[in-house]
Coordinates of N, CA and C in Angstrom, one line a residue:
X1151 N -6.9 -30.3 -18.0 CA -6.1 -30.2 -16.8 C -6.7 -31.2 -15.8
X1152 N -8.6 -31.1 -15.8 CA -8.4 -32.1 -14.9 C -9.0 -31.8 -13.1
X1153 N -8.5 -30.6 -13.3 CA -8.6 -29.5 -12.5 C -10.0 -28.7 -12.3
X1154 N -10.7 -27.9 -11.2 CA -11.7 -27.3 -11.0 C -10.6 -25.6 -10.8
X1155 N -10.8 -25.0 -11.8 CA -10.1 -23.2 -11.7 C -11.3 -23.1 -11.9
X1156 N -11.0 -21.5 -10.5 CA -11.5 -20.3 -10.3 C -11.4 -19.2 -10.2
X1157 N -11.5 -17.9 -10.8 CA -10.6 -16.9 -11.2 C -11.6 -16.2 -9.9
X1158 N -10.8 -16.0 -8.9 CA -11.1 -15.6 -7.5 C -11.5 -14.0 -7.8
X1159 N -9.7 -13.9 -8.1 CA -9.7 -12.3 -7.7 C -9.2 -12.0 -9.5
X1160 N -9.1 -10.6 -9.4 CA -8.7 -9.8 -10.9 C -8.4 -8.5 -10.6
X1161 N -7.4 -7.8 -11.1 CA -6.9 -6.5 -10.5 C -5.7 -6.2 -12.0
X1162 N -6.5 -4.6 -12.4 CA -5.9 -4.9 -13.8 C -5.0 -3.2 -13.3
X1163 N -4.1 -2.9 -13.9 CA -2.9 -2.0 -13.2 C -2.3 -1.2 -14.9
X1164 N -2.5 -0.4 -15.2 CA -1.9 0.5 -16.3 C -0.7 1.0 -15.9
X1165 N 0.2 0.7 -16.8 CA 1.4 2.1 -16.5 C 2.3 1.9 -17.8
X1166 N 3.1 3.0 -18.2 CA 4.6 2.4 -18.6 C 5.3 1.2 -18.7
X1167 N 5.6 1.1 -17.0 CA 6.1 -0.5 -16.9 C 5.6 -1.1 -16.2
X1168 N 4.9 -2.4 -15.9 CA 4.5 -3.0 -14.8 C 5.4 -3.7 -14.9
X1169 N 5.3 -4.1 -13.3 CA 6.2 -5.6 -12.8 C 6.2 -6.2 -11.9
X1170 N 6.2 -7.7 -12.2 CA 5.7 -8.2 -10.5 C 6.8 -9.1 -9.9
X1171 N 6.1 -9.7 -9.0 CA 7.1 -10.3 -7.5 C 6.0 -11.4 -7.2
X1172 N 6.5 -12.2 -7.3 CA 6.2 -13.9 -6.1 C 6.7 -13.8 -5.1
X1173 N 6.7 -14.2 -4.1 CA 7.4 -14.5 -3.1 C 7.2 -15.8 -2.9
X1174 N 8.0 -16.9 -2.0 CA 7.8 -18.1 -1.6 C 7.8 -18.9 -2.8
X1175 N 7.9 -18.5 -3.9 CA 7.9 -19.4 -5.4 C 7.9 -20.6 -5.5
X1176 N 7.6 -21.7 -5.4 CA 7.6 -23.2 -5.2 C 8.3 -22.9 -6.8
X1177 N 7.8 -22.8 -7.5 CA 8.5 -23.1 -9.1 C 8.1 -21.1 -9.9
X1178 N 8.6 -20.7 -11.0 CA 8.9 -19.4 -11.7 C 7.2 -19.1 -11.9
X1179 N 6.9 -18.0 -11.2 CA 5.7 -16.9 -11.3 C 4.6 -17.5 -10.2
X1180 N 5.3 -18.5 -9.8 CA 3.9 -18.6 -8.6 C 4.3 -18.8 -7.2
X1181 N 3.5 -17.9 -6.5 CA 4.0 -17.7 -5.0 C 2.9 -18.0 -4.0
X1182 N 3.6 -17.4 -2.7 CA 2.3 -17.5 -1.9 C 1.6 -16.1 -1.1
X1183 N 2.5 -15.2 -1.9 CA 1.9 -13.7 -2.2 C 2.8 -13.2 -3.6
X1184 N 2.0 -12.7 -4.1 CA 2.4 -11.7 -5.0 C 2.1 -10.5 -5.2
X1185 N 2.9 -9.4 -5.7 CA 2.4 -8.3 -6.1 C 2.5 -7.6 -7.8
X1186 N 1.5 -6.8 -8.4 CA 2.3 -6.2 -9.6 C 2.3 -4.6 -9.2
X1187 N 2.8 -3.7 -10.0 CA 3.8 -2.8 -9.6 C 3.5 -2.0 -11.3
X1188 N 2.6 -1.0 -11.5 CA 2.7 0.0 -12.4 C 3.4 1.3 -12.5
X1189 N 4.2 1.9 -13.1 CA 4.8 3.1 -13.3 C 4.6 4.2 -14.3
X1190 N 3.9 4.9 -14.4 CA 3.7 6.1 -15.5 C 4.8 6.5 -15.5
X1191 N 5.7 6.9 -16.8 CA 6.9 7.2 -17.4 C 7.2 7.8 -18.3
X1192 N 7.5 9.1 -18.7 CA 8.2 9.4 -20.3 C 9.0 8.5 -21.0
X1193 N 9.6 7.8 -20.2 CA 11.1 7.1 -20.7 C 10.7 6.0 -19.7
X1194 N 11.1 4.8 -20.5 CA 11.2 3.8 -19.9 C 12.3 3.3 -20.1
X1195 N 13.6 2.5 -19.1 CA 14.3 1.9 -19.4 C 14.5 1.0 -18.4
X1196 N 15.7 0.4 -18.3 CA 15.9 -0.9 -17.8 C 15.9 -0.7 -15.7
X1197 N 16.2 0.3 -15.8 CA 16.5 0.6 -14.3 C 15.1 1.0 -13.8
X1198 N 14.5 1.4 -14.1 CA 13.3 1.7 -14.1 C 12.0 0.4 -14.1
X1199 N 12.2 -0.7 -14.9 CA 11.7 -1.3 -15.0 C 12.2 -2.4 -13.8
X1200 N 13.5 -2.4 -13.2 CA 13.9 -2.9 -11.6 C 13.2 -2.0 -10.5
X1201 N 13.1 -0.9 -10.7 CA 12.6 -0.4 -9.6 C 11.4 -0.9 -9.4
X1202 N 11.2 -1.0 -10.4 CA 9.0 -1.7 -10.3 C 9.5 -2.8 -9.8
X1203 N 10.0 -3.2 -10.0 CA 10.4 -4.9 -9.8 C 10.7 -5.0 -7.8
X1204 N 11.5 -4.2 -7.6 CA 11.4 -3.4 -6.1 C 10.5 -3.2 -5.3
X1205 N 9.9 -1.9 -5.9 CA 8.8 -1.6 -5.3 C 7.6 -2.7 -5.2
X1206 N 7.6 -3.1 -6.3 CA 6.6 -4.9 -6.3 C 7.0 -5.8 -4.8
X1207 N 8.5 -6.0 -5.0 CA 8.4 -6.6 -3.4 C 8.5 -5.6 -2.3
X1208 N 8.4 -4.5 -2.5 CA 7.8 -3.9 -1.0 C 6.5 -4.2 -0.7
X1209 N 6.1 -4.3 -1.6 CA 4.3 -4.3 -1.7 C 3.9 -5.6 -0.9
X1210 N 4.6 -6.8 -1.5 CA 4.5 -7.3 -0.8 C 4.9 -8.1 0.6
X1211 N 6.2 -7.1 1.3 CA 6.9 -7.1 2.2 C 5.2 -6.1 3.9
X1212 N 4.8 -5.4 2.7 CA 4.6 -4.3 3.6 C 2.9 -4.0 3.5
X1213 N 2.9 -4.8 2.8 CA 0.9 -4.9 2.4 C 0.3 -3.6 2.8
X1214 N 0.5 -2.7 1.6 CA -0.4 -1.4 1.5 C -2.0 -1.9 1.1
X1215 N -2.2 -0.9 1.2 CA -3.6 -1.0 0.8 C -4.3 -0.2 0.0
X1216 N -3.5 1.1 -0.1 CA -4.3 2.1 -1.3 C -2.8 2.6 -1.7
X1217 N -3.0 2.9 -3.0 CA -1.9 3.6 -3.7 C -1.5 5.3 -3.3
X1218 N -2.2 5.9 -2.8 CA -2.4 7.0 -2.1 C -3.0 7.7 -1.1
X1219 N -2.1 8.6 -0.1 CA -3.3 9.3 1.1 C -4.4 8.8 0.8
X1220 N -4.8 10.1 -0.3 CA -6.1 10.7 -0.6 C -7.1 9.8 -0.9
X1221 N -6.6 8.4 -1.5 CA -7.8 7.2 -1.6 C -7.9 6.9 -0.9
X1222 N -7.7 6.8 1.0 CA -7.9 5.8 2.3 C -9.7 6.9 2.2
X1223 N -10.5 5.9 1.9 CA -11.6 6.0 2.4 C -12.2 7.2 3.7
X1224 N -13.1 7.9 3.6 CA -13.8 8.5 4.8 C -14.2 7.5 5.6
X1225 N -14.9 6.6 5.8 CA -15.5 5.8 6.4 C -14.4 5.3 7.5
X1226 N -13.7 4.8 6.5 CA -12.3 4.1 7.3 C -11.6 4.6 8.2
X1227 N -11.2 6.4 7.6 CA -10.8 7.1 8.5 C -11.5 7.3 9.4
X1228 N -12.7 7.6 9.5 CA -13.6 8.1 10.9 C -13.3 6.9 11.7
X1229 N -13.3 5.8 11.5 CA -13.4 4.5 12.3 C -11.9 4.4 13.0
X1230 N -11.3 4.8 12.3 CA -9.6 4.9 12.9 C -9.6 6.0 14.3
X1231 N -10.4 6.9 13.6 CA -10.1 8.6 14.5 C -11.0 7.8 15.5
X1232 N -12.1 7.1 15.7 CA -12.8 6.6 16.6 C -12.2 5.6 18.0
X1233 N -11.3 5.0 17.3 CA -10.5 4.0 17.9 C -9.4 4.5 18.6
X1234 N -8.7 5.7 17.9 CA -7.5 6.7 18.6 C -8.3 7.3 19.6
X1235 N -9.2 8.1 19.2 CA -9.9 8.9 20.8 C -10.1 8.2 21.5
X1236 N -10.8 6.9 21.5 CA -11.3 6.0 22.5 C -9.6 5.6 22.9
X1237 N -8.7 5.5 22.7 CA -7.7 5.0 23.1 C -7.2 6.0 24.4
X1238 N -7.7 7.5 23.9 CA -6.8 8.5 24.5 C -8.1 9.8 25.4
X1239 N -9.2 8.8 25.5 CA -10.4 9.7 25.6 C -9.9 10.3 27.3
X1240 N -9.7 8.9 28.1 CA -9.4 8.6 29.4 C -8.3 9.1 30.0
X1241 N -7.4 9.7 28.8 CA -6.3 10.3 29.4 C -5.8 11.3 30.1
X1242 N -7.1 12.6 30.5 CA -7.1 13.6 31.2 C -5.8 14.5 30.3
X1243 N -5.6 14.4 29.1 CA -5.5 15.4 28.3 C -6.6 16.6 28.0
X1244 N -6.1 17.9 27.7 CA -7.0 18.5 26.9 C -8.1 18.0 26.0
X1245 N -8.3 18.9 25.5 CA -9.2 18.7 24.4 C -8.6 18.7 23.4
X1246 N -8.0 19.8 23.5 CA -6.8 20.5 22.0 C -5.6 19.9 21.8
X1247 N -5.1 19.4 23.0 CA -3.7 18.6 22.9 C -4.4 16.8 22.6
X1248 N -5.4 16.7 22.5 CA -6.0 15.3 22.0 C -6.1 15.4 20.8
X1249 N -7.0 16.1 20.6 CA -6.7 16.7 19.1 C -5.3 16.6 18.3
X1250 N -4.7 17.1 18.7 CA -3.4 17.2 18.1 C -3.0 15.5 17.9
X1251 N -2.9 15.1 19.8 CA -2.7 13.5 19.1 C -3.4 12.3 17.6
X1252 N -4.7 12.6 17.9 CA -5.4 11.7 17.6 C -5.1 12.5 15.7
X1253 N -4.6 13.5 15.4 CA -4.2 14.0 13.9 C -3.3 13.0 13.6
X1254 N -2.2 13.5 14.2 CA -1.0 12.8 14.7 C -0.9 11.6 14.2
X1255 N -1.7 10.6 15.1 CA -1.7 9.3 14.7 C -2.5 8.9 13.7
X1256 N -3.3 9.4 13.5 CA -4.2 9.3 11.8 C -3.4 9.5 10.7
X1257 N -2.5 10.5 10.7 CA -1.6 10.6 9.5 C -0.9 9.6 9.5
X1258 N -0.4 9.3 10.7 CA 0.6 8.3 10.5 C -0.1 7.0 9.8
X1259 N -1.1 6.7 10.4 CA -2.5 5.9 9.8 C -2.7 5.6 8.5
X1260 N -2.7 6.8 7.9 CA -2.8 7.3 6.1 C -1.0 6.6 5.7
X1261 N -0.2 7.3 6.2 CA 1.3 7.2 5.7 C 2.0 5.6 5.9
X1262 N 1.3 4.6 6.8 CA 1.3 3.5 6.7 C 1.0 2.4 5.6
X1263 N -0.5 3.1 5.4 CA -1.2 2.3 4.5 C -1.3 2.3 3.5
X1264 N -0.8 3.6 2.6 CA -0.9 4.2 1.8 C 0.9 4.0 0.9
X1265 N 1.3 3.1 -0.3 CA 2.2 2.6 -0.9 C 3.3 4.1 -1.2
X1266 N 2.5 4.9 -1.8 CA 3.3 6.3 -2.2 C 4.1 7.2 -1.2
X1267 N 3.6 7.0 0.1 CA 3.6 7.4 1.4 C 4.7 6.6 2.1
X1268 N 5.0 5.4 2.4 CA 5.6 4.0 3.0 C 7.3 4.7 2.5
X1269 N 8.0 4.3 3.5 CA 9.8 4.3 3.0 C 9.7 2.5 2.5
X1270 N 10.8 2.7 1.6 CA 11.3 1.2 1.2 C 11.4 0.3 1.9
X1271 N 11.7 -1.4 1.8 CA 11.7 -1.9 2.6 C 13.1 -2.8 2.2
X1272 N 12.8 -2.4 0.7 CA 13.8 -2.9 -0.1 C 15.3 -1.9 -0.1
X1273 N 15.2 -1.0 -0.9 CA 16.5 -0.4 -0.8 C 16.5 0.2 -0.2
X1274 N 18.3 0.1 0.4 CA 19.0 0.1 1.7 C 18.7 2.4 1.5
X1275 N 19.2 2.5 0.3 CA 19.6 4.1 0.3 C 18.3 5.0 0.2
X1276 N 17.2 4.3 -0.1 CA 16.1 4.9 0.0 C 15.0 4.4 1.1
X1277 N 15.9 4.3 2.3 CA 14.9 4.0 3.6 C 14.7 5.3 4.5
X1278 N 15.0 6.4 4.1 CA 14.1 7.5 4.7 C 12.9 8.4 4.1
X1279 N 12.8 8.0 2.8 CA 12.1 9.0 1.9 C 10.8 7.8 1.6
X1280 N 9.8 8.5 1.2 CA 8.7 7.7 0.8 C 9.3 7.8 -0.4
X1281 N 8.2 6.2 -1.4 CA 9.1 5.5 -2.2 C 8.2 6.6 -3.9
X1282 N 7.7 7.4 -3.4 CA 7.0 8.3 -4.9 C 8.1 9.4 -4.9
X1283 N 9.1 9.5 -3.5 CA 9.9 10.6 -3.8 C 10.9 10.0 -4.5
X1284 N 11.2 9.1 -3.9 CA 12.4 8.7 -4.5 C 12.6 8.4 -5.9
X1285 N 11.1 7.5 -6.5 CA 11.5 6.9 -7.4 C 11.6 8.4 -8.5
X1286 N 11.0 9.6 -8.0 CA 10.9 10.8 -9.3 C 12.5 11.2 -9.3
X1287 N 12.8 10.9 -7.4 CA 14.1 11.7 -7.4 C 15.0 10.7 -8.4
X1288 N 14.9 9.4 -8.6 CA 15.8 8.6 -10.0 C 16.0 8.4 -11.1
X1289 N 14.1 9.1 -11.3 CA 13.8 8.6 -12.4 C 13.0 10.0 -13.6
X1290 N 13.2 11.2 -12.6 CA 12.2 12.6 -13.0 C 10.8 12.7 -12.5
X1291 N 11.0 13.8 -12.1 CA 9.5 14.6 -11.8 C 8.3 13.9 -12.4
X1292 N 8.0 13.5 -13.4 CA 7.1 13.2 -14.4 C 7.1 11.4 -14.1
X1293 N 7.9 10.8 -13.3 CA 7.3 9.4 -13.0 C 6.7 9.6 -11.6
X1294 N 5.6 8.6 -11.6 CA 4.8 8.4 -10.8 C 4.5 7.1 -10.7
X1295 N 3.7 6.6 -9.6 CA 3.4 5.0 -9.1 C 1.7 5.8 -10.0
X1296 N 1.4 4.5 -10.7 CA 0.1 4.6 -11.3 C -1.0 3.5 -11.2
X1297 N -0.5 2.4 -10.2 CA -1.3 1.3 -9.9 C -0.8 0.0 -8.8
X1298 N -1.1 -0.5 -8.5 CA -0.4 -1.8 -7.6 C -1.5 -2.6 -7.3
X1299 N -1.1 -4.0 -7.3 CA -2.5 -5.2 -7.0 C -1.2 -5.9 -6.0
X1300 N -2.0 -6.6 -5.0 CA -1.5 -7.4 -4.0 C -2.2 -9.0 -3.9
X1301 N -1.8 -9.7 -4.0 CA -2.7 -11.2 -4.1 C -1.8 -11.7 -2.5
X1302 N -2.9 -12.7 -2.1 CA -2.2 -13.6 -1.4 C -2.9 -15.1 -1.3
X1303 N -2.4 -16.1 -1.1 CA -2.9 -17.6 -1.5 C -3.9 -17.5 -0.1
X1304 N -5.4 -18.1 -0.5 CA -5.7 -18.7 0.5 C -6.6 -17.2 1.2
X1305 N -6.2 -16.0 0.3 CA -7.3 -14.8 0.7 C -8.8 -14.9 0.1
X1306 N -9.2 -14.1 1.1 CA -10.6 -14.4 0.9 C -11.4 -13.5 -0.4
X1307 N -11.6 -13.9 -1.1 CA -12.3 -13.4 -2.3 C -12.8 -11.9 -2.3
X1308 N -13.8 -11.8 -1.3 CA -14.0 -10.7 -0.4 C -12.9 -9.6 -0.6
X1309 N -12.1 -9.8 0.0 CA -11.2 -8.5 0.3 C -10.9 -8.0 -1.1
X1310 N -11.2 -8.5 -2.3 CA -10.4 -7.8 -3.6 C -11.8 -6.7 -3.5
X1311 N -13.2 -7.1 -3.0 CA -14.2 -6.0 -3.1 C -14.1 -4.7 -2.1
X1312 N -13.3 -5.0 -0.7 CA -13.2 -4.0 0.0 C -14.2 -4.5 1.0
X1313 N -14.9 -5.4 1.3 CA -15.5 -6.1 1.8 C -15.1 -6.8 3.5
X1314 N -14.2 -7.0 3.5 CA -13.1 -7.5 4.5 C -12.3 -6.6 5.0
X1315 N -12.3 -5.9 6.1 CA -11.7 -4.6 6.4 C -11.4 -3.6 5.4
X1316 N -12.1 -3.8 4.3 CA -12.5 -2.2 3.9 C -11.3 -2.2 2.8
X1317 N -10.4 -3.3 2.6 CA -9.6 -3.3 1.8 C -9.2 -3.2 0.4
X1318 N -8.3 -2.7 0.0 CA -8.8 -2.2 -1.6 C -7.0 -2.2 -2.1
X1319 N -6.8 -3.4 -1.8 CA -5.0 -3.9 -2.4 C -4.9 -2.9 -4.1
X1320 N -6.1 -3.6 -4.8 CA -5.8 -3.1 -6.1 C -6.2 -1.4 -6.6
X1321 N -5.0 -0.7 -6.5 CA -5.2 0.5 -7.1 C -5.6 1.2 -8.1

């Protein structure tokens, strides 16, 4: 080649069906983000293997960061809840009605960042439901999202360790 390659980042994703998305493609499978897209499945078939394909470009529409709530880091969260009270310290709120806020907006926090949580970005009929409801409501109870990796050109190596705002694209 000719060429100096370096295998920056690596993010390996199990499921049923994986599937990914380029975006910005200059030519077939290379973009200037991508994402891949795992599905645990009894049945695998063609519609299913689009929806990965979907959900792959939400991923990269919408740059999650953990595949679920429950993986957003403690650390992370305290630092968020730190940033909301200091937003709302000054407010001559209660104590208990602050509380309530600063929940409030931490979940929403989690429900942002978090892929299984997020509404679509992509399909039009499933933009009120987060996309783990949906896809069981199409596809059965028994599918689930089981991994997702997020690349972008020109990222810093760093972030695939969590290193760079605490980031952790690959689930």
């Amino acid at each position: 080649v000719g060429e100096r390659i370096a295998l920056r980042r690596l993010a390996i994703v199990q499921g049923s069906v994986v599937a990914g998305y380029a975006h910005n493609a200059p030519v077939p499978a290379m973009g200037l983000s991508a994402a891949l897209v795992a599905i645990s499945s009894p049945t695998v078939s063609d519609d299913l293997v689009a929806a990965a394909k979907r959900i792959a470009m939400h991923v990269v529409a919408a740059q999650p960061r953990f595949l679920q709530p429950d993986l957003v880091p403690q650390d992370l969260l305290n630092r968020e809840r730190a940033i909301i009270h200091d937003q709302f310290v000054d407010s001559g709120k209660p104590e208990h009605i602050l509380n309530k806020i600063i929940s409030s907006k931490l979940n929403n926090f989690v429900s942002e960042h978090s892929l299984s949580s997020q509404v679509s970005l992509v399909d039009e009929e499933d933009s009120k439901i987060p996309i783990s409801t949906a896809l069981q409501k199409a596809h059965g109870k028994d599918t689930q999202l089981s991994g997702f990796a997020f690349f972008k050109v020109g990222e810093d190596s760093s972030a695939a360790d969590g290193e760079k705002d605490e980031d952790s694209s690959a689930a």
